[in-house]
Amino acid sequence: MLSGPSGSGKGTLVKEYTDKHPEVFLSVSATTRKPREGEVHGVNYFFLTVDEFKKRIEEKGFLEHAQFCENYYGTPRESVEKKLNEGVDVILEIDVQGAMQVKENCPEAVLVFTLPPSYEILRERLIGRGTEAMDVVEKRLNEAHNEIKYADKYDFVIINDSIETAAEELGAIFTSSRCRRENNTEFIKEF
Ligand code: 5GP
């Protein structure tokens, strides 16, 4: 699971990594946020109305869900569970509230926190990408203060300066997690 403040570059990092590692499944979340220019339903997000989202909550259709800056976000349960049952590694790019819910229900999940090299760079990135109005940028910067308090609940931290280095670090986390003894108990027993 990958979390970090809005503007920490986690979306770019995940894209860089999954483009080179198509064997990993990147979960597509549902949200009630309006699509940004260029975002495609079913690719970037499943864009739902608030009513549709609430119905999915009632149907227990989400593995986790949370409210972030006045919008709902959630991880569709079925597709993720299917991939995990097939033994496929899954990446969730979700906020800290969602990550804490998953950690609670799935203690073997690996939690990665991404940060930009400095707060100033975070601010510059959020303003520079121009996808949000200034009041939304301010809300997201405020939220960053809140999110960073959760960093000590995470297993790994990636400081996202160079995207190539950050993607290599994410790869190293995948590799070391796969090699963990707990993830190889069946093999050891059989052997
Ligand atoms: P954005 O609106 O910038 O796409 O996403 C805002 C925040 O919501 C980001 O921190 C992103 O990681 C988080 N987010 C995206 N999908 C999910 C999800 O399915 N669940 C949760 N809890 N957070 C999500």
PDB file of C-alpha atoms and ligand atoms in Angstrom:
ATOM      1  CA  MET A   1       0.000   0.000   0.000  1.00  0.00           C
ATOM      2  CA  LEU A   2       1.270   3.387  -0.928  1.00  0.00           C
ATOM      3  CA  SER A   3       0.207   6.575   0.859  1.00  0.00           C
ATOM      4  CA  GLY A   4       1.552  10.076   1.178  1.00  0.00           C
ATOM      5  CA  PRO A   5       0.412  13.665   0.874  1.00  0.00           C
ATOM      6  CA  SER A   6      -1.354  14.798  -2.260  1.00  0.00           C
ATOM      7  CA  GLY A   7       1.506  16.080  -4.461  1.00  0.00           C
ATOM      8  CA  SER A   8       4.084  13.643  -3.063  1.00  0.00           C
ATOM      9  CA  GLY A   9       4.258  12.100  -6.525  1.00  0.00           C
ATOM     10  CA  LYS A  10       2.892   8.699  -5.536  1.00  0.00           C
ATOM     11  CA  GLY A  11       0.665   8.509  -8.614  1.00  0.00           C
ATOM     12  CA  THR A  12       3.628   9.118 -10.934  1.00  0.00           C
ATOM     13  CA  LEU A  13       5.730   6.638  -8.970  1.00  0.00           C
ATOM     14  CA  VAL A  14       3.094   3.928  -9.168  1.00  0.00           C
ATOM     15  CA  LYS A  15       2.650   4.535 -12.889  1.00  0.00           C
ATOM     16  CA  GLU A  16       6.412   4.354 -13.497  1.00  0.00           C
ATOM     17  CA  TYR A  17       6.601   1.100 -11.550  1.00  0.00           C
ATOM     18  CA  THR A  18       3.525  -0.651 -12.969  1.00  0.00           C
ATOM     19  CA  ASP A  19       4.433   0.307 -16.565  1.00  0.00           C
ATOM     20  CA  LYS A  20       7.637  -1.690 -16.086  1.00  0.00           C
ATOM     21  CA  HIS A  21       6.027  -4.412 -13.956  1.00  0.00           C
ATOM     22  CA  PRO A  22       2.712  -5.350 -15.571  1.00  0.00           C
ATOM     23  CA  GLU A  23       2.632  -8.512 -13.428  1.00  0.00           C
ATOM     24  CA  VAL A  24       1.628  -6.339 -10.451  1.00  0.00           C
ATOM     25  CA  PHE A  25      -2.048  -5.392 -10.176  1.00  0.00           C
ATOM     26  CA  LEU A  26      -2.803  -1.736  -9.517  1.00  0.00           C
ATOM     27  CA  SER A  27      -6.240  -1.441  -7.936  1.00  0.00           C
ATOM     28  CA  VAL A  28      -8.519   1.193  -9.511  1.00  0.00           C
ATOM     29  CA  SER A  29     -10.380   3.018  -6.743  1.00  0.00           C
ATOM     30  CA  ALA A  30     -13.871   4.436  -6.755  1.00  0.00           C
ATOM     31  CA  THR A  31     -14.414   8.096  -5.940  1.00  0.00           C
ATOM     32  CA  THR A  32     -17.101  10.757  -5.826  1.00  0.00           C
ATOM     33  CA  ARG A  33     -14.542  13.401  -6.885  1.00  0.00           C
ATOM     34  CA  LYS A  34     -15.178  14.920 -10.305  1.00  0.00           C
ATOM     35  CA  PRO A  35     -12.797  13.669 -13.014  1.00  0.00           C
ATOM     36  CA  ARG A  36      -9.806  15.906 -13.792  1.00  0.00           C
ATOM     37  CA  GLU A  37      -9.081  16.697 -17.409  1.00  0.00           C
ATOM     38  CA  GLY A  38      -7.848  13.542 -19.112  1.00  0.00           C
ATOM     39  CA  GLU A  39      -8.996  11.159 -16.383  1.00  0.00           C
ATOM     40  CA  VAL A  40     -10.910   8.168 -17.697  1.00  0.00           C
ATOM     41  CA  HIS A  41     -13.633   6.174 -15.898  1.00  0.00           C
ATOM     42  CA  GLY A  42     -12.355   2.683 -15.142  1.00  0.00           C
ATOM     43  CA  VAL A  43      -8.724   3.661 -15.771  1.00  0.00           C
ATOM     44  CA  ASN A  44      -7.878   6.367 -13.224  1.00  0.00           C
ATOM     45  CA  TYR A  45     -10.948   5.877 -11.039  1.00  0.00           C
ATOM     46  CA  PHE A  46     -14.476   4.600 -11.137  1.00  0.00           C
ATOM     47  CA  PHE A  47     -16.299   7.913 -10.842  1.00  0.00           C
ATOM     48  CA  LEU A  48     -19.485   7.423  -8.825  1.00  0.00           C
ATOM     49  CA  THR A  49     -22.211   9.676  -7.493  1.00  0.00           C
ATOM     50  CA  VAL A  50     -22.505   9.988  -3.702  1.00  0.00           C
ATOM     51  CA  ASP A  51     -25.638   7.786  -3.801  1.00  0.00           C
ATOM     52  CA  GLU A  52     -23.894   5.105  -5.840  1.00  0.00           C
ATOM     53  CA  PHE A  53     -20.920   5.219  -3.476  1.00  0.00           C
ATOM     54  CA  LYS A  54     -23.090   4.909  -0.367  1.00  0.00           C
ATOM     55  CA  LYS A  55     -24.947   1.970  -1.921  1.00  0.00           C
ATOM     56  CA  ARG A  56     -21.599   0.215  -2.539  1.00  0.00           C
ATOM     57  CA  ILE A  57     -20.672   0.816   1.134  1.00  0.00           C
ATOM     58  CA  GLU A  58     -23.937  -0.816   2.250  1.00  0.00           C
ATOM     59  CA  GLU A  59     -23.315  -3.766  -0.066  1.00  0.00           C
ATOM     60  CA  LYS A  60     -19.866  -4.167   1.559  1.00  0.00           C
ATOM     61  CA  GLY A  61     -18.350  -3.588  -1.861  1.00  0.00           C
ATOM     62  CA  PHE A  62     -15.257  -1.833  -0.498  1.00  0.00           C
ATOM     63  CA  LEU A  63     -12.214  -3.262   1.216  1.00  0.00           C
ATOM     64  CA  GLU A  64     -11.808   0.142   2.823  1.00  0.00           C
ATOM     65  CA  HIS A  65     -13.209   3.579   2.216  1.00  0.00           C
ATOM     66  CA  ALA A  66     -12.569   7.081   3.500  1.00  0.00           C
ATOM     67  CA  GLN A  67     -13.494  10.694   3.042  1.00  0.00           C
ATOM     68  CA  PHE A  68     -10.686  12.942   1.825  1.00  0.00           C
ATOM     69  CA  CYS A  69     -11.166  16.686   1.275  1.00  0.00           C
ATOM     70  CA  GLU A  70     -14.959  16.311   1.073  1.00  0.00           C
ATOM     71  CA  ASN A  71     -14.960  13.419  -1.414  1.00  0.00           C
ATOM     72  CA  TYR A  72     -15.356   9.693  -0.866  1.00  0.00           C
ATOM     73  CA  TYR A  73     -12.708   7.215  -2.004  1.00  0.00           C
ATOM     74  CA  GLY A  74     -12.813   3.434  -1.762  1.00  0.00           C
ATOM     75  CA  THR A  75     -11.027   0.265  -2.843  1.00  0.00           C
ATOM     76  CA  PRO A  76     -13.296  -2.182  -4.693  1.00  0.00           C
ATOM     77  CA  ARG A  77     -13.218  -5.426  -2.726  1.00  0.00           C
ATOM     78  CA  GLU A  78     -13.921  -8.016  -5.411  1.00  0.00           C
ATOM     79  CA  SER A  79     -11.111  -7.279  -7.894  1.00  0.00           C
ATOM     80  CA  VAL A  80      -8.461  -7.006  -5.164  1.00  0.00           C
ATOM     81  CA  GLU A  81      -9.499 -10.223  -3.398  1.00  0.00           C
ATOM     82  CA  LYS A  82      -9.579 -12.085  -6.731  1.00  0.00           C
ATOM     83  CA  LYS A  83      -5.999 -11.027  -7.558  1.00  0.00           C
ATOM     84  CA  LEU A  84      -4.727 -11.840  -4.080  1.00  0.00           C
ATOM     85  CA  ASN A  85      -6.306 -15.310  -4.291  1.00  0.00           C
ATOM     86  CA  GLU A  86      -4.475 -15.827  -7.595  1.00  0.00           C
ATOM     87  CA  GLY A  87      -1.221 -14.976  -5.808  1.00  0.00           C
ATOM     88  CA  VAL A  88      -0.775 -11.671  -7.638  1.00  0.00           C
ATOM     89  CA  ASP A  89       0.831  -8.708  -5.840  1.00  0.00           C
ATOM     90  CA  VAL A  90      -1.578  -5.796  -5.522  1.00  0.00           C
ATOM     91  CA  ILE A  91      -0.790  -2.094  -5.135  1.00  0.00           C
ATOM     92  CA  LEU A  92      -3.292   0.168  -3.393  1.00  0.00           C
ATOM     93  CA  GLU A  93      -2.645   3.884  -3.670  1.00  0.00           C
ATOM     94  CA  ILE A  94      -4.808   5.144  -0.832  1.00  0.00           C
ATOM     95  CA  ASP A  95      -4.899   7.762   1.894  1.00  0.00           C
ATOM     96  CA  VAL A  96      -3.746   7.182   5.480  1.00  0.00           C
ATOM     97  CA  GLN A  97      -7.245   6.497   6.843  1.00  0.00           C
ATOM     98  CA  GLY A  98      -7.791   3.746   4.276  1.00  0.00           C
ATOM     99  CA  ALA A  99      -4.313   2.326   4.847  1.00  0.00           C
ATOM    100  CA  MET A 100      -4.988   2.031   8.597  1.00  0.00           C
ATOM    101  CA  GLN A 101      -8.204   0.088   7.882  1.00  0.00           C
ATOM    102  CA  VAL A 102      -6.380  -2.327   5.578  1.00  0.00           C
ATOM    103  CA  LYS A 103      -3.530  -2.754   8.072  1.00  0.00           C
ATOM    104  CA  GLU A 104      -6.067  -3.699  10.728  1.00  0.00           C
ATOM    105  CA  ASN A 105      -7.774  -6.318   8.547  1.00  0.00           C
ATOM    106  CA  CYS A 106      -4.712  -7.534   6.701  1.00  0.00           C
ATOM    107  CA  PRO A 107      -1.636  -7.328   8.988  1.00  0.00           C
ATOM    108  CA  GLU A 108       0.662  -8.823   6.319  1.00  0.00           C
ATOM    109  CA  ALA A 109       0.093  -5.814   4.016  1.00  0.00           C
ATOM    110  CA  VAL A 110       3.234  -3.734   3.419  1.00  0.00           C
ATOM    111  CA  LEU A 111       2.816  -0.016   4.030  1.00  0.00           C
ATOM    112  CA  VAL A 112       4.919   2.471   2.087  1.00  0.00           C
ATOM    113  CA  PHE A 113       4.826   6.207   2.785  1.00  0.00           C
ATOM    114  CA  THR A 114       5.967   8.609   0.057  1.00  0.00           C
ATOM    115  CA  LEU A 115       7.201  12.124   0.675  1.00  0.00           C
ATOM    116  CA  PRO A 116       8.552  14.824  -1.604  1.00  0.00           C
ATOM    117  CA  PRO A 117      12.056  16.153  -0.755  1.00  0.00           C
ATOM    118  CA  SER A 118      10.591  19.142   1.147  1.00  0.00           C
ATOM    119  CA  TYR A 119       7.358  20.870   2.144  1.00  0.00           C
ATOM    120  CA  GLU A 120       8.159  23.726  -0.284  1.00  0.00           C
ATOM    121  CA  ILE A 121       8.424  21.256  -3.149  1.00  0.00           C
ATOM    122  CA  LEU A 122       5.102  19.698  -2.133  1.00  0.00           C
ATOM    123  CA  ARG A 123       3.484  23.120  -2.303  1.00  0.00           C
ATOM    124  CA  GLU A 124       5.117  23.944  -5.641  1.00  0.00           C
ATOM    125  CA  ARG A 125       4.022  20.606  -7.115  1.00  0.00           C
ATOM    126  CA  LEU A 126       0.433  21.029  -5.961  1.00  0.00           C
ATOM    127  CA  ILE A 127       0.184  24.553  -7.340  1.00  0.00           C
ATOM    128  CA  GLY A 128       2.227  23.751 -10.445  1.00  0.00           C
ATOM    129  CA  ARG A 129       0.153  20.802 -11.615  1.00  0.00           C
ATOM    130  CA  GLY A 130      -2.810  23.154 -11.888  1.00  0.00           C
ATOM    131  CA  THR A 131      -5.444  20.462 -11.455  1.00  0.00           C
ATOM    132  CA  GLU A 132      -7.024  22.028  -8.366  1.00  0.00           C
ATOM    133  CA  ALA A 133      -8.358  25.468  -7.505  1.00  0.00           C
ATOM    134  CA  MET A 134      -6.279  27.397  -4.956  1.00  0.00           C
ATOM    135  CA  ASP A 135      -8.720  26.758  -2.085  1.00  0.00           C
ATOM    136  CA  VAL A 136      -8.513  23.012  -2.786  1.00  0.00           C
ATOM    137  CA  VAL A 137      -4.695  23.238  -2.889  1.00  0.00           C
ATOM    138  CA  GLU A 138      -4.801  24.857   0.578  1.00  0.00           C
ATOM    139  CA  LYS A 139      -7.100  22.104   1.900  1.00  0.00           C
ATOM    140  CA  ARG A 140      -4.755  19.438   0.518  1.00  0.00           C
ATOM    141  CA  LEU A 141      -1.725  21.154   2.087  1.00  0.00           C
ATOM    142  CA  ASN A 142      -3.536  21.228   5.428  1.00  0.00           C
ATOM    143  CA  GLU A 143      -4.359  17.577   5.002  1.00  0.00           C
ATOM    144  CA  ALA A 144      -0.647  16.879   4.403  1.00  0.00           C
ATOM    145  CA  HIS A 145       0.106  18.013   7.990  1.00  0.00           C
ATOM    146  CA  ASN A 146      -2.445  15.529   9.236  1.00  0.00           C
ATOM    147  CA  GLU A 147      -1.270  12.684   7.006  1.00  0.00           C
ATOM    148  CA  ILE A 148       2.385  12.983   7.939  1.00  0.00           C
ATOM    149  CA  LYS A 149       1.474  12.190  11.553  1.00  0.00           C
ATOM    150  CA  TYR A 150       0.727   8.648  10.355  1.00  0.00           C
ATOM    151  CA  ALA A 151       4.153   8.099   8.800  1.00  0.00           C
ATOM    152  CA  ASP A 152       5.399   6.205  11.858  1.00  0.00           C
ATOM    153  CA  LYS A 153       2.738   3.538  11.281  1.00  0.00           C
ATOM    154  CA  TYR A 154       4.330   2.672   7.943  1.00  0.00           C
ATOM    155  CA  ASP A 155       6.976   0.042   7.186  1.00  0.00           C
ATOM    156  CA  PHE A 156       8.936   1.965   4.540  1.00  0.00           C
ATOM    157  CA  VAL A 157       9.461   5.564   3.417  1.00  0.00           C
ATOM    158  CA  ILE A 158      10.343   6.640  -0.111  1.00  0.00           C
ATOM    159  CA  ILE A 159      11.583  10.189  -0.598  1.00  0.00           C
ATOM    160  CA  ASN A 160      10.350  10.912  -4.060  1.00  0.00           C
ATOM    161  CA  ASP A 161      12.981  13.139  -5.630  1.00  0.00           C
ATOM    162  CA  SER A 162      14.130  11.298  -8.749  1.00  0.00           C
ATOM    163  CA  ILE A 163      11.312   9.150 -10.120  1.00  0.00           C
ATOM    164  CA  GLU A 164      13.744   6.472 -11.399  1.00  0.00           C
ATOM    165  CA  THR A 165      15.358   6.090  -7.950  1.00  0.00           C
ATOM    166  CA  ALA A 166      11.964   6.064  -6.231  1.00  0.00           C
ATOM    167  CA  ALA A 167      10.736   3.308  -8.589  1.00  0.00           C
ATOM    168  CA  GLU A 168      13.890   1.276  -7.907  1.00  0.00           C
ATOM    169  CA  GLU A 169      13.277   1.658  -4.178  1.00  0.00           C
ATOM    170  CA  LEU A 170       9.692   0.496  -4.590  1.00  0.00           C
ATOM    171  CA  GLY A 171      11.002  -2.527  -6.518  1.00  0.00           C
ATOM    172  CA  ALA A 172      13.428  -3.283  -3.676  1.00  0.00           C
ATOM    173  CA  ILE A 173      10.539  -3.170  -1.198  1.00  0.00           C
ATOM    174  CA  PHE A 174       8.578  -5.648  -3.332  1.00  0.00           C
ATOM    175  CA  THR A 175      11.593  -7.946  -3.564  1.00  0.00           C
ATOM    176  CA  SER A 176      12.376  -7.892   0.148  1.00  0.00           C
ATOM    177  CA  SER A 177       8.709  -8.382   1.056  1.00  0.00           C
ATOM    178  CA  ARG A 178       8.459 -11.441  -1.209  1.00  0.00           C
ATOM    179  CA  CYS A 179      11.548 -12.893   0.491  1.00  0.00           C
ATOM    180  CA  ARG A 180      10.184 -12.468   4.013  1.00  0.00           C
ATOM    181  CA  ARG A 181      10.113 -15.738   5.890  1.00  0.00           C
ATOM    182  CA  GLU A 182       6.390 -15.332   6.690  1.00  0.00           C
ATOM    183  CA  ASN A 183       5.679 -15.250   2.953  1.00  0.00           C
ATOM    184  CA  ASN A 184       7.533 -18.493   2.330  1.00  0.00           C
ATOM    185  CA  THR A 185       6.276 -20.754   5.116  1.00  0.00           C
ATOM    186  CA  GLU A 186       4.413 -23.054   2.682  1.00  0.00           C
ATOM    187  CA  PHE A 187       7.542 -23.546   0.601  1.00  0.00           C
ATOM    188  CA  ILE A 188       9.662 -24.291   3.683  1.00  0.00           C
ATOM    189  CA  LYS A 189       7.096 -26.809   4.941  1.00  0.00           C
ATOM    190  CA  GLU A 190       6.857 -28.599   1.594  1.00  0.00           C
ATOM    191  CA  PHE A 191      10.614 -28.693   1.208  1.00  0.00           C
TER     192      PHE A 191
HETATM  193  P1  5GP B   1      -6.824  12.458  -5.673  1.00  0.00           P
HETATM  194  O1  5GP B   1      -8.111  13.216  -5.545  1.00  0.00           O
HETATM  195  O2  5GP B   1      -5.631  13.391  -5.676  1.00  0.00           O
HETATM  196  O3  5GP B   1      -6.824  11.512  -6.848  1.00  0.00           O
HETATM  197  O4  5GP B   1      -6.683  11.561  -4.371  1.00  0.00           O
HETATM  198  C1  5GP B   1      -6.790  12.133  -3.098  1.00  0.00           C
HETATM  199  C2  5GP B   1      -6.326  11.155  -2.025  1.00  0.00           C
HETATM  200  O5  5GP B   1      -7.189  10.025  -2.000  1.00  0.00           O
HETATM  201  C3  5GP B   1      -4.922  10.600  -2.284  1.00  0.00           C
HETATM  202  O6  5GP B   1      -4.232  10.593  -1.039  1.00  0.00           O
HETATM  203  C4  5GP B   1      -5.174   9.199  -2.753  1.00  0.00           C
HETATM  204  O7  5GP B   1      -4.107   8.310  -2.430  1.00  0.00           O
HETATM  205  C5  5GP B   1      -6.404   8.856  -1.955  1.00  0.00           C
HETATM  206  N1  5GP B   1      -7.138   7.719  -2.514  1.00  0.00           N
HETATM  207  C6  5GP B   1      -7.262   7.345  -3.809  1.00  0.00           C
HETATM  208  N2  5GP B   1      -7.978   6.228  -3.900  1.00  0.00           N
HETATM  209  C7  5GP B   1      -8.310   5.864  -2.642  1.00  0.00           C
HETATM  210  C8  5GP B   1      -9.036   4.768  -2.083  1.00  0.00           C
HETATM  211  O8  5GP B   1      -9.529   3.872  -2.750  1.00  0.00           O
HETATM  212  N3  5GP B   1      -9.177   4.764  -0.731  1.00  0.00           N
HETATM  213  C9  5GP B   1      -8.650   5.718   0.069  1.00  0.00           C
HETATM  214  N4  5GP B   1      -8.824   5.585   1.383  1.00  0.00           N
HETATM  215  N5  5GP B   1      -7.958   6.759  -0.411  1.00  0.00           N
HETATM  216  C10 5GP B   1      -7.784   6.832  -1.761  1.00  0.00           C
END
